[in-house]
PDB file of C-alpha atoms in Angstrom:
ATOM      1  CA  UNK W 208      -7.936   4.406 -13.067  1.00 43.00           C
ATOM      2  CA  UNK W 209      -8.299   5.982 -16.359  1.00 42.00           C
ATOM      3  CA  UNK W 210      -5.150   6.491 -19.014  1.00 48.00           C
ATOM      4  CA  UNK W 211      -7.618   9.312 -20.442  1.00 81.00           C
ATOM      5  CA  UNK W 212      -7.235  12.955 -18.608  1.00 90.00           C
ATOM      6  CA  UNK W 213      -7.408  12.105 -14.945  1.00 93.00           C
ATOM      7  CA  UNK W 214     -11.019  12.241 -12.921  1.00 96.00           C
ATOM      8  CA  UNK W 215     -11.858  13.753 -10.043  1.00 97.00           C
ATOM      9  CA  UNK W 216     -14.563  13.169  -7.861  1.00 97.00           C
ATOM     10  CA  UNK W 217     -16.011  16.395  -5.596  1.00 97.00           C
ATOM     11  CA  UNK W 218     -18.052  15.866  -2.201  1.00 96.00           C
ATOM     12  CA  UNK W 219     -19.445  18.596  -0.830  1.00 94.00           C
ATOM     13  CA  UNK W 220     -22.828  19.244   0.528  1.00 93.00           C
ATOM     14  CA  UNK W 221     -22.854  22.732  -0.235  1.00 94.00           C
ATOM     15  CA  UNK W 222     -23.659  23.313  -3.832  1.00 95.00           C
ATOM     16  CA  UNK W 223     -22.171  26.661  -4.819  1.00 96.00           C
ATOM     17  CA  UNK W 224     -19.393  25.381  -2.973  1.00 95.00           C
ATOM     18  CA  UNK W 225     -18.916  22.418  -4.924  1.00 96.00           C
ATOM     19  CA  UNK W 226     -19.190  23.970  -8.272  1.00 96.00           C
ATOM     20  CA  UNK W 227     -16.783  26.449  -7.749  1.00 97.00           C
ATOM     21  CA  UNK W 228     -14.477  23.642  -7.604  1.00 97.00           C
ATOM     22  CA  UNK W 229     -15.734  22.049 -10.146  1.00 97.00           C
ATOM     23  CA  UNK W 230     -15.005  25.453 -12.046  1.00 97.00           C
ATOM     24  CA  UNK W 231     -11.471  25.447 -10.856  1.00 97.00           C
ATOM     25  CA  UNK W 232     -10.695  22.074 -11.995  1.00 97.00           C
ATOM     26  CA  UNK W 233     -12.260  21.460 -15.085  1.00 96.00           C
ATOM     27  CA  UNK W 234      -9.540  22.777 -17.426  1.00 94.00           C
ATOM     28  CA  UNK W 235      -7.069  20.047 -16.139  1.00 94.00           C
ATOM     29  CA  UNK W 236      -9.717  17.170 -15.440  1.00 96.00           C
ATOM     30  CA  UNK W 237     -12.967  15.043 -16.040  1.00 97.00           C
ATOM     31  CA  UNK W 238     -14.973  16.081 -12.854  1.00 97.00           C
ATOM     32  CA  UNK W 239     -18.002  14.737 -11.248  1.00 97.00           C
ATOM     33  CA  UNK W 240     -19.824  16.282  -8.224  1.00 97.00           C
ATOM     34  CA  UNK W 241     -21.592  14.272  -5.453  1.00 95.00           C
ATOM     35  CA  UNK W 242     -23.726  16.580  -3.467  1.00 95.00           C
ATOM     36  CA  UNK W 243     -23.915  14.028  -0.138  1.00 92.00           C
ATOM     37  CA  UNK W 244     -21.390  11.289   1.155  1.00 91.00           C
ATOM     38  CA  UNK W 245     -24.377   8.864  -0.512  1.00 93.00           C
ATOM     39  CA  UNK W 246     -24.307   9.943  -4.127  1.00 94.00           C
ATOM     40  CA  UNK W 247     -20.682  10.165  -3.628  1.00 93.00           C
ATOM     41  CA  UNK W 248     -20.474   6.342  -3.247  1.00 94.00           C
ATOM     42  CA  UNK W 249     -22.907   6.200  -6.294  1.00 94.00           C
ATOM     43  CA  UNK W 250     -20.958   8.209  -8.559  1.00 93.00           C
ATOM     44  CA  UNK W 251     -17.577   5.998  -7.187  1.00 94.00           C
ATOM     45  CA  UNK W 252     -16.236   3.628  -9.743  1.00 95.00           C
ATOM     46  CA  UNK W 253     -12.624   2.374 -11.063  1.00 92.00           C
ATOM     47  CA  UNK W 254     -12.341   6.081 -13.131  1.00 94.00           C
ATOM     48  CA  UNK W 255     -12.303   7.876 -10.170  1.00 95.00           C
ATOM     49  CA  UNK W 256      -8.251   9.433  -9.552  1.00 94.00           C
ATOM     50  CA  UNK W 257      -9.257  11.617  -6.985  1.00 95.00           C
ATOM     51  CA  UNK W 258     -11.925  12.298  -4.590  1.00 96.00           C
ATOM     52  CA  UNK W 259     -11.658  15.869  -2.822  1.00 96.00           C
ATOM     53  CA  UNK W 260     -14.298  14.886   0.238  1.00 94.00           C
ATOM     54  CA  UNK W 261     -16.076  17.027   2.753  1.00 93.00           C
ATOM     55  CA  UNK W 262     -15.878  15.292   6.430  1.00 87.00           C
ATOM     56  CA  UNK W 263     -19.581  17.116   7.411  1.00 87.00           C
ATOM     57  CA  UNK W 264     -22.078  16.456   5.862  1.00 90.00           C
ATOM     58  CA  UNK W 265     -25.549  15.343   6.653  1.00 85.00           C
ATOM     59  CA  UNK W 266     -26.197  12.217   5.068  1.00 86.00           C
ATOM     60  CA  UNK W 267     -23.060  10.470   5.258  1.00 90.00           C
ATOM     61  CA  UNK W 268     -20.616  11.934   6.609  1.00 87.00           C
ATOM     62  CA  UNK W 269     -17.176  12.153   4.989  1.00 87.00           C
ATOM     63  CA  UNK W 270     -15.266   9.880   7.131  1.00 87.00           C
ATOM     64  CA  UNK W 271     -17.982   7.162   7.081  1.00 91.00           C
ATOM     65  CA  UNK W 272     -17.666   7.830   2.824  1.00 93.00           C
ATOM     66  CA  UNK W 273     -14.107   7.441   3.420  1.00 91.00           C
ATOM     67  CA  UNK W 274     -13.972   4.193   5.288  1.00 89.00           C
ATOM     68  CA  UNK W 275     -16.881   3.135   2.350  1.00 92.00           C
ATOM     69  CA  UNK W 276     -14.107   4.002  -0.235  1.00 92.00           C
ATOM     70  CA  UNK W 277     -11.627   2.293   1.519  1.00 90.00           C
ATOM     71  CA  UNK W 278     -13.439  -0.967   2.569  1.00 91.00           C
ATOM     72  CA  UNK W 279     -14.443  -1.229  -1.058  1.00 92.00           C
ATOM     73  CA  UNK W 280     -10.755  -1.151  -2.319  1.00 89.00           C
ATOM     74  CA  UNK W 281     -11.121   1.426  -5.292  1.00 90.00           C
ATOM     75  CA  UNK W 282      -7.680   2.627  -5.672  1.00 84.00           C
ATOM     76  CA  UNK W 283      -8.097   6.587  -5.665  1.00 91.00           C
ATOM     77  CA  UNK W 284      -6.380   9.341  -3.804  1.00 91.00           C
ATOM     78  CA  UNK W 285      -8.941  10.648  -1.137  1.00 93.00           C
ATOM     79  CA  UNK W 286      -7.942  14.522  -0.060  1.00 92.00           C
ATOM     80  CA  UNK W 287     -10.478  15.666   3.001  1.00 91.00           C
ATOM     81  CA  UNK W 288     -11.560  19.388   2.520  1.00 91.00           C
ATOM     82  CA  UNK W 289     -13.044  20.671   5.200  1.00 86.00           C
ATOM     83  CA  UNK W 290     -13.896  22.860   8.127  1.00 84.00           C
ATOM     84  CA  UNK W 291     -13.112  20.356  10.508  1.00 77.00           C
ATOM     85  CA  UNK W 292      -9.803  21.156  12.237  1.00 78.00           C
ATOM     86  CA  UNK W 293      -7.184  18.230  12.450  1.00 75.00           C
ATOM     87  CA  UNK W 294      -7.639  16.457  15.641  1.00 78.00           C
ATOM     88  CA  UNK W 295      -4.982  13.064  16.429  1.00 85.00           C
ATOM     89  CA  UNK W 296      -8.286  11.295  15.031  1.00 72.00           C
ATOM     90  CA  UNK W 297      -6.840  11.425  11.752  1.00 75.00           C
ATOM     91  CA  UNK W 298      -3.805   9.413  12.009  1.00 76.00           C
ATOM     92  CA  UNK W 299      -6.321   6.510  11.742  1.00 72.00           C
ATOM     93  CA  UNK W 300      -7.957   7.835   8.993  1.00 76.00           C
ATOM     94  CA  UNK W 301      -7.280   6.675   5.001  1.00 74.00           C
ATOM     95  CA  UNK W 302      -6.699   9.730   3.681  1.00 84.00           C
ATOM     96  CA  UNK W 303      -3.938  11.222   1.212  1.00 86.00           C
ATOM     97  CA  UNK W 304      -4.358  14.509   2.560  1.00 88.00           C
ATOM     98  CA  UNK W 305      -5.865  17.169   4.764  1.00 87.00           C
ATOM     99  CA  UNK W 306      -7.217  20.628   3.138  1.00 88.00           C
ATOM    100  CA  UNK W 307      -8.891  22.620   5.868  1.00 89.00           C
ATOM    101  CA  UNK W 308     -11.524  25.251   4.235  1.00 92.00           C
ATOM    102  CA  UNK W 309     -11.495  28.050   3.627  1.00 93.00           C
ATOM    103  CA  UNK W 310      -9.376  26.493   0.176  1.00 93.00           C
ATOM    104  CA  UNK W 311      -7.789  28.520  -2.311  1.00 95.00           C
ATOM    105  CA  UNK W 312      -7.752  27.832  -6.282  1.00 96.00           C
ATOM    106  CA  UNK W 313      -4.432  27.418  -5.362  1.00 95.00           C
ATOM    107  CA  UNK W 314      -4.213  25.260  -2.856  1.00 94.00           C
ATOM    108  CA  UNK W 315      -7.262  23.044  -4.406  1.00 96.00           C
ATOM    109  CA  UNK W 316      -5.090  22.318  -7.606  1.00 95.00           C
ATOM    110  CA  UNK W 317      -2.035  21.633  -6.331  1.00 92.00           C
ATOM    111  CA  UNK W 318      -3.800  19.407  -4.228  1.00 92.00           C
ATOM    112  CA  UNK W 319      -4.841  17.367  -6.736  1.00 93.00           C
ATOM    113  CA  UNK W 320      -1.875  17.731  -8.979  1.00 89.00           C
ATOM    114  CA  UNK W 321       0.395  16.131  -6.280  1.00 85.00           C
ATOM    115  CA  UNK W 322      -2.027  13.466  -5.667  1.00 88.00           C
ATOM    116  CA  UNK W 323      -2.413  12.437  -9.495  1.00 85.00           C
ATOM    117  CA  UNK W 324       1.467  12.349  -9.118  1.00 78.00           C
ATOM    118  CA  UNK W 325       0.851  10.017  -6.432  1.00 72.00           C
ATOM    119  CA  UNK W 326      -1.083   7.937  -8.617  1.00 71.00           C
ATOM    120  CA  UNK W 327       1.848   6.843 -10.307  1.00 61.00           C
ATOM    121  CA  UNK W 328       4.042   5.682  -7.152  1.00 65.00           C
ATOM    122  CA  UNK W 329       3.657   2.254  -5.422  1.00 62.00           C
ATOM    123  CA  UNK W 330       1.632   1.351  -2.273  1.00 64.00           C
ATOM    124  CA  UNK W 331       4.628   1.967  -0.297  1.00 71.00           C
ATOM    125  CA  UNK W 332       5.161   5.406  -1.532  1.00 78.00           C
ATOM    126  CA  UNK W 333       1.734   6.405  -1.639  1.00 74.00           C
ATOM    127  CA  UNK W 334       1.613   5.030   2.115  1.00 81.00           C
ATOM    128  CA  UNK W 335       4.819   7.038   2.687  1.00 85.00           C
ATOM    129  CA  UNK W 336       3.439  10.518   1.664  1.00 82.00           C
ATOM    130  CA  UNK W 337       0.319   9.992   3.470  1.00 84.00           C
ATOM    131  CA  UNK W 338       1.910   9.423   6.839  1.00 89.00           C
ATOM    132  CA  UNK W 339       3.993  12.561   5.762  1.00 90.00           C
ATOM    133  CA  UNK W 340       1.133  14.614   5.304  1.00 88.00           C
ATOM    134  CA  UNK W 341      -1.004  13.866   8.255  1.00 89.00           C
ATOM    135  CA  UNK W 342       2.321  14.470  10.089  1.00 92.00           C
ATOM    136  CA  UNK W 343       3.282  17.965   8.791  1.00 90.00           C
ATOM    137  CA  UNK W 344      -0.494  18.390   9.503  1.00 89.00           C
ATOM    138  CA  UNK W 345      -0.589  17.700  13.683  1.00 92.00           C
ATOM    139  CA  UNK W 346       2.600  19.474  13.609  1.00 93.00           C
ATOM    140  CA  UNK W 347       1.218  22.322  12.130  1.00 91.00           C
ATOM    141  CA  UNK W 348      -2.121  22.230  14.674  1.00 90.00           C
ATOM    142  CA  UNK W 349      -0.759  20.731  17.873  1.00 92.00           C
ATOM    143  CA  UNK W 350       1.906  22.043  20.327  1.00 92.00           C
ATOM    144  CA  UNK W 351       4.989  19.876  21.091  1.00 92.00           C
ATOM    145  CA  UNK W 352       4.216  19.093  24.286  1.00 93.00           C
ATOM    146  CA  UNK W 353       0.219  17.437  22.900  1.00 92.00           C
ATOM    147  CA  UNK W 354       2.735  15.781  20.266  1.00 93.00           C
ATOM    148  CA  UNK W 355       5.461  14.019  22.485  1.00 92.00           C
ATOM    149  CA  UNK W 356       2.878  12.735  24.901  1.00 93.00           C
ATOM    150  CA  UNK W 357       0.394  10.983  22.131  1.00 93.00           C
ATOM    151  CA  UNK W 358       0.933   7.062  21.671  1.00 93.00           C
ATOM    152  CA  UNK W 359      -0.383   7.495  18.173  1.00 92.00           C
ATOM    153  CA  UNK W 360       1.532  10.178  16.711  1.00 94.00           C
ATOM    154  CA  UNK W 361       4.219   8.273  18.278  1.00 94.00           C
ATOM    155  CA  UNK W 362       3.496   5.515  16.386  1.00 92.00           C
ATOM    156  CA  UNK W 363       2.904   7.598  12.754  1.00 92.00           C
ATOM    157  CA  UNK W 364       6.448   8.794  13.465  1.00 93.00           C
ATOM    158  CA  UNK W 365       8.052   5.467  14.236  1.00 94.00           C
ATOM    159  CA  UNK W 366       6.070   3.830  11.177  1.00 91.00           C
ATOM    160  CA  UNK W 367       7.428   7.296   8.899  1.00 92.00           C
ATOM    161  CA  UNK W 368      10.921   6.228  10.116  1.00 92.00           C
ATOM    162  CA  UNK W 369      10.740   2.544   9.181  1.00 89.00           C
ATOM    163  CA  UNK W 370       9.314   3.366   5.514  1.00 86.00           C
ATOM    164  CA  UNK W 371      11.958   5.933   4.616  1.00 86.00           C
ATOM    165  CA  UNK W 372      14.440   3.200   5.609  1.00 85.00           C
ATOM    166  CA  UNK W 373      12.408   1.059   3.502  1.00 78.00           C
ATOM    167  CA  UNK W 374      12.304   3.173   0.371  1.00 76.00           C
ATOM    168  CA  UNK W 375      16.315   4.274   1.130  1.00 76.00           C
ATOM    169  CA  UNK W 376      17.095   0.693   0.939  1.00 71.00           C
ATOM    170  CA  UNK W 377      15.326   0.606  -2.538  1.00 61.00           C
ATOM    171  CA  UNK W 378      16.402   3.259  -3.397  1.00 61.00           C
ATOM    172  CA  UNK W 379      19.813   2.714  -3.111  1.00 64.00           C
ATOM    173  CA  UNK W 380      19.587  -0.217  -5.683  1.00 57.00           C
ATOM    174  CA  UNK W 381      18.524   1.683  -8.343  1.00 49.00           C
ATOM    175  CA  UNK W 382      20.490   4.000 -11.122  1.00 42.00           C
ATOM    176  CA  UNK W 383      20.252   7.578  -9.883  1.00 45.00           C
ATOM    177  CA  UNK W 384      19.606   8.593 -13.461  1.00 37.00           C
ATOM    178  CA  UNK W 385      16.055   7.391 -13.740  1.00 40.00           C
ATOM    179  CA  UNK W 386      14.789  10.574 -11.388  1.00 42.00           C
ATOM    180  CA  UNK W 387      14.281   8.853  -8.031  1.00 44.00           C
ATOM    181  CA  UNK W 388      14.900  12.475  -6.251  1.00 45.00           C
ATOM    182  CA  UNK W 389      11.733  13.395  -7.577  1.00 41.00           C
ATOM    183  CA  UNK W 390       9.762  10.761  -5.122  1.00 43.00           C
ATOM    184  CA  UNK W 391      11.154  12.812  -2.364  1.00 45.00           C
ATOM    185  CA  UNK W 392      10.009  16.371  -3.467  1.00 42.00           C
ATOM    186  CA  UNK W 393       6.645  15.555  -1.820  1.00 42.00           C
ATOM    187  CA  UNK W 394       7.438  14.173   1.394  1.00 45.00           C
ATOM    188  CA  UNK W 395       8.748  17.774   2.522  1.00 45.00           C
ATOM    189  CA  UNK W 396       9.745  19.009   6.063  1.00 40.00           C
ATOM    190  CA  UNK W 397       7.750  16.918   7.884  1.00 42.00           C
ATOM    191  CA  UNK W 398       9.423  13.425   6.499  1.00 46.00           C
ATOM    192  CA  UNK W 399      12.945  15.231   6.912  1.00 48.00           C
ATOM    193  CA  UNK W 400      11.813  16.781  10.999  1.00 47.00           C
ATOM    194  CA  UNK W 401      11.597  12.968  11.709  1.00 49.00           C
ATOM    195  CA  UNK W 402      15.078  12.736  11.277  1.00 51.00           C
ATOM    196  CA  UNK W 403      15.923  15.606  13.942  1.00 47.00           C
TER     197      UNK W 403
END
């Protein structure tokens, strides 16, 4: 990743679409657009921050770009932006996070601010807020009943459970004036429901 203003990497098939968020962003960040999941693994190198990816598209779709990004090992925040609603599919998934369209300005940037402020946290963390996210996510789509009975979200919510332990353990080592309560501000409800 680049020490230069951050880059972010749009993927989305639908070209007015993508430019408009290319619009919104370019005042804070480099961008680059990838019109297909294809080009987007063309334009993919070691600048690349962020990657805002579509999950339909017609060439490659978004989670076969994702698993691509993934398998390759660039170390890059992935947000999915999309149409598709959240299904327990995504618990497998190697995302940072789940924008389902239509997006505001809004929501787009602080998106992306959060996950450049990932960036800066360790694999642990970073794993941390992405189980967070997807959870907050079913638990904003899926009834508790569909939630209790599923193995998998099971699982996310043990795994949550163990890294907060984790990063409490660390935590508790280190001087409370060096602004650890700031790693928590994005793990929100969902990482504090677990404990309920």
């Amino acid at each position: 990743m680049s020490a230069e203003q951050p880059l972010v990497l749009i993927v989305e098939d639908e070209p007015d679409l993508a430019d408009l968020y290319a619009t919104w962003l370019r005042n804070d960040y480099r961008v680059r657009v990838a019109y297909g999941g294809r080009e987007a693994l063309d334009e993919l190198d070691d600048e690349v921050d962020v990657v805002l990816l579509d999950r339909r598209m017609p060439d490659l779709s978004g989670d076969e770009a994702l698993s691509e990004i993934r398998d390759r090992g660039f170390d890059c925040r992935v947000a999915m932006v999309t149409a598709v609603e959240p299904d327990f599919d995504i618990i497998a998934m190697g995302f940072d996070d789940y924008l389902v369209k239509p997006v505001s300005r809004e929501a787009l940037t602080d998106t992306v601010s959060n996950l450049i402020l990932r960036n800066a946290y360790d694999v642990g963390i970073q794993d941390l807020f992405s189980l967070a996210s997807k959870k907050a996510l079913l638990e904003s789509e899926k009834d508790e009943a569909a939630l209790e009975e599923n193995e998998e979200y099971q699982r996310l919510t043990d795994r949550l459970q163990e890294l907060r332990r984790e990063l409490d353990e660390t935590l508790s080592q280190l001087d409370d004036t060096e602004g650890i309560p700031a790693v928590y501000r994005d793990i929100g409800d969902a990482a504090d429901s677990d404990e309920s």
